[in-house]
Amino acid sequence: MKNILLLVCILSGINSYAQQTAVEFANFEKYAAENKALLAPEATENRVVFMGNSITEGWKNMHPDFFENNPYIDRGISGQTTSQMLLRFRRDVIDLKPKAVTFLAGINDIAENTGPIELEDVYGNIISMVELAQANNIIPIICSTLPANHFPWREHINPTEKVIELNKMLKAYANQNSIIYVDYYTAMVDDKKGLSEELASDGVHPTSKGYDIMEPMVQEGIKKALK
């Protein structure tokens, strides 16, 4: 009996640790207060959630008017990979009841922020979020991963070809499934298959001019998706 009780306590502890680890890994608390305070959308509101990483989080910080003047909700978290986004997708997207969601992800997976991962699994995580959105009557809009030919925080990794390959996979899926695809890559890439200093001073995170290019493109994609 004592051995059974001990085993139950051990398993309970493992489960509790796993839950805590998942909560911390996904960073559920980042937007918990904002999500709770957010009112349900009006029937006529074309609410759109922007799901992403630091590129999306930085967007709101650099161009706050873009989000304040439109029914857009920024749910980017710096440094996150698609595995982390998939975990928090219900809390930060589905529960907010948007009409549509945009996905801008994958670069941190290629940078191995949460460890090595196969490109097919990065793609799979994004498609899983797309399917979750569709299952909840949310229109998905897939955005290409931005160009990058180096990482300031992981100089030993050359992301160039993986970015190109991931975008090919995402574009093909979008075309095959009648999903809007916003091709930032083609509009922003330079002759070195990266981002110029004018568009991203560190080669990864857009400058104001970078976001100036992205904004009309994604708004056109949103307009088409909501028709």
CSV table of C-alpha atoms in Angstrom, one decimal:
chain,number,residue,atom,x,y,z
A,1,MET,CA,0.0,0.0,0.0
A,2,LYS,CA,2.8,2.4,0.9
A,3,ASN,CA,4.5,1.6,-2.4
A,4,ILE,CA,1.3,2.4,-4.3
A,5,LEU,CA,0.9,5.7,-2.5
A,6,LEU,CA,4.5,6.6,-3.2
A,7,LEU,CA,4.1,5.8,-6.9
A,8,VAL,CA,1.0,7.9,-7.0
A,9,CYS,CA,2.8,10.8,-5.4
A,10,ILE,CA,5.7,10.5,-7.8
A,11,LEU,CA,3.5,10.4,-10.8
A,12,SER,CA,1.5,13.3,-9.5
A,13,GLY,CA,4.7,15.3,-9.1
A,14,ILE,CA,5.9,14.4,-12.6
A,15,ASN,CA,2.5,15.5,-14.0
A,16,SER,CA,2.6,18.8,-12.1
A,17,TYR,CA,6.1,19.5,-13.2
A,18,ALA,CA,5.2,18.7,-16.8
A,19,GLN,CA,2.3,21.1,-16.6
A,20,GLN,CA,4.4,23.9,-15.1
A,21,THR,CA,7.1,23.3,-17.7
A,22,ALA,CA,4.5,23.6,-20.5
A,23,VAL,CA,3.1,26.8,-19.0
A,24,GLU,CA,6.5,28.4,-18.8
A,25,PHE,CA,7.6,27.0,-22.2
A,26,ALA,CA,4.6,28.6,-24.0
A,27,ASN,CA,4.6,31.7,-21.8
A,28,PHE,CA,0.8,31.7,-21.2
A,29,GLU,CA,1.2,34.6,-18.8
A,30,LYS,CA,2.5,37.0,-21.4
A,31,TYR,CA,-1.0,38.1,-22.6
A,32,ALA,CA,-3.1,36.6,-19.9
A,33,ALA,CA,-4.3,39.9,-18.4
A,34,GLU,CA,-4.9,41.5,-21.8
A,35,ASN,CA,-6.8,38.5,-23.0
A,36,LYS,CA,-9.0,38.6,-19.9
A,37,ALA,CA,-9.7,42.3,-20.3
A,38,LEU,CA,-10.6,42.0,-24.0
A,39,LEU,CA,-14.3,42.2,-24.7
A,40,ALA,CA,-16.0,39.8,-27.1
A,41,PRO,CA,-16.0,41.2,-30.7
A,42,GLU,CA,-19.0,43.0,-32.0
A,43,ALA,CA,-20.9,41.1,-34.7
A,44,THR,CA,-19.6,43.5,-37.4
A,45,GLU,CA,-16.0,43.6,-36.1
A,46,ASN,CA,-13.4,42.0,-38.4
A,47,ARG,CA,-11.1,41.1,-35.6
A,48,VAL,CA,-7.7,39.7,-36.7
A,49,VAL,CA,-5.1,38.2,-34.4
A,50,PHE,CA,-1.4,38.5,-35.5
A,51,MET,CA,0.4,35.3,-34.2
A,52,GLY,CA,4.1,35.4,-34.2
A,53,ASN,CA,7.5,36.0,-32.6
A,54,SER,CA,9.6,39.1,-32.0
A,55,ILE,CA,9.0,40.3,-35.5
A,56,THR,CA,5.3,40.5,-34.7
A,57,GLU,CA,5.8,41.8,-31.1
A,58,GLY,CA,8.1,44.5,-32.4
A,59,TRP,CA,5.6,45.5,-35.0
A,60,LYS,CA,3.2,46.7,-32.3
A,61,ASN,CA,6.0,48.5,-30.5
A,62,MET,CA,7.3,50.3,-33.6
A,63,HIS,CA,4.0,51.0,-35.3
A,64,PRO,CA,1.4,51.1,-32.5
A,65,ASP,CA,-1.1,53.0,-34.7
A,66,PHE,CA,-1.3,50.1,-37.1
A,67,PHE,CA,-2.9,48.1,-34.3
A,68,GLU,CA,-4.8,50.9,-32.5
A,69,ASN,CA,-6.5,52.1,-35.7
A,70,ASN,CA,-7.5,48.7,-36.9
A,71,PRO,CA,-9.3,45.7,-35.3
A,72,TYR,CA,-5.9,43.9,-35.0
A,73,ILE,CA,-4.6,42.1,-31.9
A,74,ASP,CA,-0.8,41.5,-31.7
A,75,ARG,CA,0.1,38.2,-30.0
A,76,GLY,CA,3.8,38.1,-30.9
A,77,ILE,CA,6.3,36.8,-28.3
A,78,SER,CA,9.9,37.5,-28.7
A,79,GLY,CA,12.1,34.4,-29.3
A,80,GLN,CA,9.3,32.0,-29.7
A,81,THR,CA,9.3,29.0,-32.0
A,82,THR,CA,6.3,27.3,-33.7
A,83,SER,CA,6.2,24.6,-31.0
A,84,GLN,CA,5.6,27.3,-28.3
A,85,MET,CA,3.0,29.1,-30.5
A,86,LEU,CA,1.1,25.9,-31.0
A,87,LEU,CA,0.8,25.4,-27.3
A,88,ARG,CA,-0.6,28.8,-26.6
A,89,PHE,CA,-2.8,29.0,-29.8
A,90,ARG,CA,-6.1,28.4,-28.0
A,91,ARG,CA,-5.5,31.0,-25.3
A,92,ASP,CA,-4.0,33.7,-27.6
A,93,VAL,CA,-6.1,33.1,-30.7
A,94,ILE,CA,-9.1,30.8,-30.5
A,95,ASP,CA,-10.4,32.2,-27.2
A,96,LEU,CA,-10.3,35.8,-28.6
A,97,LYS,CA,-12.8,34.8,-31.3
A,98,PRO,CA,-11.3,36.6,-34.2
A,99,LYS,CA,-12.6,36.5,-37.8
A,100,ALA,CA,-9.1,35.8,-39.0
A,101,VAL,CA,-5.5,35.0,-37.9
A,102,THR,CA,-2.2,35.8,-39.6
A,103,PHE,CA,0.8,33.5,-39.1
A,104,LEU,CA,4.3,34.9,-39.3
A,105,ALA,CA,6.6,32.2,-37.9
A,106,GLY,CA,9.5,29.8,-38.4
A,107,ILE,CA,12.6,31.9,-38.3
A,108,ASN,CA,13.3,31.1,-34.6
A,109,ASP,CA,12.9,27.4,-35.3
A,110,ILE,CA,15.5,27.7,-38.0
A,111,ALA,CA,17.7,29.5,-35.5
A,112,GLU,CA,17.2,26.5,-33.1
A,113,ASN,CA,15.9,28.7,-30.3
A,114,THR,CA,14.4,25.7,-28.6
A,115,GLY,CA,16.8,23.2,-30.0
A,116,PRO,CA,17.3,21.4,-33.4
A,117,ILE,CA,14.0,20.7,-35.3
A,118,GLU,CA,13.3,19.2,-38.7
A,119,LEU,CA,11.9,21.7,-41.3
A,120,GLU,CA,9.0,19.3,-41.9
A,121,ASP,CA,8.1,19.7,-38.2
A,122,VAL,CA,8.2,23.5,-38.3
A,123,TYR,CA,5.9,23.3,-41.3
A,124,GLY,CA,3.7,20.8,-39.4
A,125,ASN,CA,3.4,23.1,-36.4
A,126,ILE,CA,2.2,26.0,-38.6
A,127,ILE,CA,-0.3,23.7,-40.5
A,128,SER,CA,-1.6,22.4,-37.2
A,129,MET,CA,-2.4,26.0,-36.1
A,130,VAL,CA,-4.0,26.6,-39.5
A,131,GLU,CA,-6.2,23.5,-39.0
A,132,LEU,CA,-7.1,24.6,-35.5
A,133,ALA,CA,-8.1,28.0,-36.8
A,134,GLN,CA,-10.3,26.4,-39.5
A,135,ALA,CA,-11.9,24.0,-37.0
A,136,ASN,CA,-13.0,27.1,-35.0
A,137,ASN,CA,-14.3,29.1,-38.0
A,138,ILE,CA,-11.3,31.4,-38.0
A,139,ILE,CA,-9.9,32.2,-41.4
A,140,PRO,CA,-6.1,31.5,-41.6
A,141,ILE,CA,-3.7,33.8,-43.5
A,142,ILE,CA,-0.2,32.3,-44.0
A,143,CYS,CA,2.6,34.8,-44.3
A,144,SER,CA,6.0,33.8,-45.6
A,145,THR,CA,9.0,33.8,-43.3
A,146,LEU,CA,11.0,36.9,-43.8
A,147,PRO,CA,14.4,36.6,-45.6
A,148,ALA,CA,17.5,36.1,-43.4
A,149,ASN,CA,21.0,35.1,-44.2
A,150,HIS,CA,22.5,35.2,-40.7
A,151,PHE,CA,21.5,35.3,-37.0
A,152,PRO,CA,23.2,37.8,-34.8
A,153,TRP,CA,22.6,35.5,-31.8
A,154,ARG,CA,23.6,32.3,-33.7
A,155,GLU,CA,26.3,33.2,-36.2
A,156,HIS,CA,27.2,29.5,-36.9
A,157,ILE,CA,23.8,28.9,-38.5
A,158,ASN,CA,23.2,29.9,-42.1
A,159,PRO,CA,19.4,30.1,-42.5
A,160,THR,CA,19.2,31.1,-46.1
A,161,GLU,CA,18.2,27.9,-47.8
A,162,LYS,CA,15.9,26.7,-45.0
A,163,VAL,CA,14.0,29.9,-45.2
A,164,ILE,CA,13.5,29.5,-48.9
A,165,GLU,CA,12.5,25.8,-48.5
A,166,LEU,CA,10.0,26.5,-45.7
A,167,ASN,CA,8.4,29.2,-47.7
A,168,LYS,CA,8.1,26.9,-50.7
A,169,MET,CA,6.3,24.4,-48.5
A,170,LEU,CA,3.9,27.0,-47.0
A,171,LYS,CA,3.1,28.6,-50.4
A,172,ALA,CA,2.3,25.2,-51.9
A,173,TYR,CA,0.0,24.3,-49.0
A,174,ALA,CA,-1.7,27.7,-49.2
A,175,ASN,CA,-2.3,27.3,-53.0
A,176,GLN,CA,-3.5,23.7,-52.7
A,177,ASN,CA,-6.0,24.6,-49.9
A,178,SER,CA,-7.2,28.0,-51.2
A,179,ILE,CA,-5.6,29.9,-48.3
A,180,ILE,CA,-4.3,33.5,-48.7
A,181,TYR,CA,-0.5,33.6,-48.7
A,182,VAL,CA,1.3,36.9,-48.1
A,183,ASP,CA,4.7,36.8,-49.7
A,184,TYR,CA,6.8,39.1,-47.7
A,185,TYR,CA,9.9,37.2,-48.8
A,186,THR,CA,9.7,38.2,-52.5
A,187,ALA,CA,8.9,41.8,-51.7
A,188,MET,CA,11.8,42.2,-49.2
A,189,VAL,CA,14.7,39.9,-50.1
A,190,ASP,CA,18.0,41.5,-51.3
A,191,ASP,CA,20.7,40.2,-53.6
A,192,LYS,CA,22.2,38.3,-50.8
A,193,LYS,CA,19.0,36.4,-50.0
A,194,GLY,CA,18.6,38.4,-46.8
A,195,LEU,CA,17.2,41.7,-45.5
A,196,SER,CA,19.1,44.9,-46.3
A,197,GLU,CA,20.2,47.1,-43.4
A,198,GLU,CA,17.5,49.6,-44.5
A,199,LEU,CA,14.8,47.0,-43.9
A,200,ALA,CA,16.4,45.2,-40.9
A,201,SER,CA,19.4,46.7,-39.1
A,202,ASP,CA,20.3,43.3,-37.6
A,203,GLY,CA,19.3,41.3,-40.6
A,204,VAL,CA,16.2,39.8,-38.9
A,205,HIS,CA,14.0,42.3,-37.2
A,206,PRO,CA,12.3,44.9,-39.5
A,207,THR,CA,12.9,48.6,-39.3
A,208,SER,CA,10.1,51.0,-39.6
A,209,LYS,CA,10.6,50.9,-43.4
A,210,GLY,CA,10.4,47.1,-43.3
A,211,TYR,CA,7.0,47.3,-41.6
A,212,ASP,CA,5.9,50.0,-44.1
A,213,ILE,CA,6.3,47.3,-46.8
A,214,MET,CA,4.6,44.6,-44.8
A,215,GLU,CA,1.5,46.5,-43.7
A,216,PRO,CA,-0.3,47.1,-47.0
A,217,MET,CA,0.6,43.6,-48.1
A,218,VAL,CA,-1.0,41.9,-45.0
A,219,GLN,CA,-4.0,44.3,-45.2
A,220,GLU,CA,-4.6,43.3,-48.8
A,221,GLY,CA,-4.3,39.6,-47.7
A,222,ILE,CA,-6.8,40.2,-44.9
A,223,LYS,CA,-9.2,42.0,-47.2
A,224,LYS,CA,-9.2,39.1,-49.6
A,225,ALA,CA,-9.5,36.5,-46.9
A,226,LEU,CA,-12.5,38.2,-45.3
A,227,LYS,CA,-14.4,38.6,-48.6
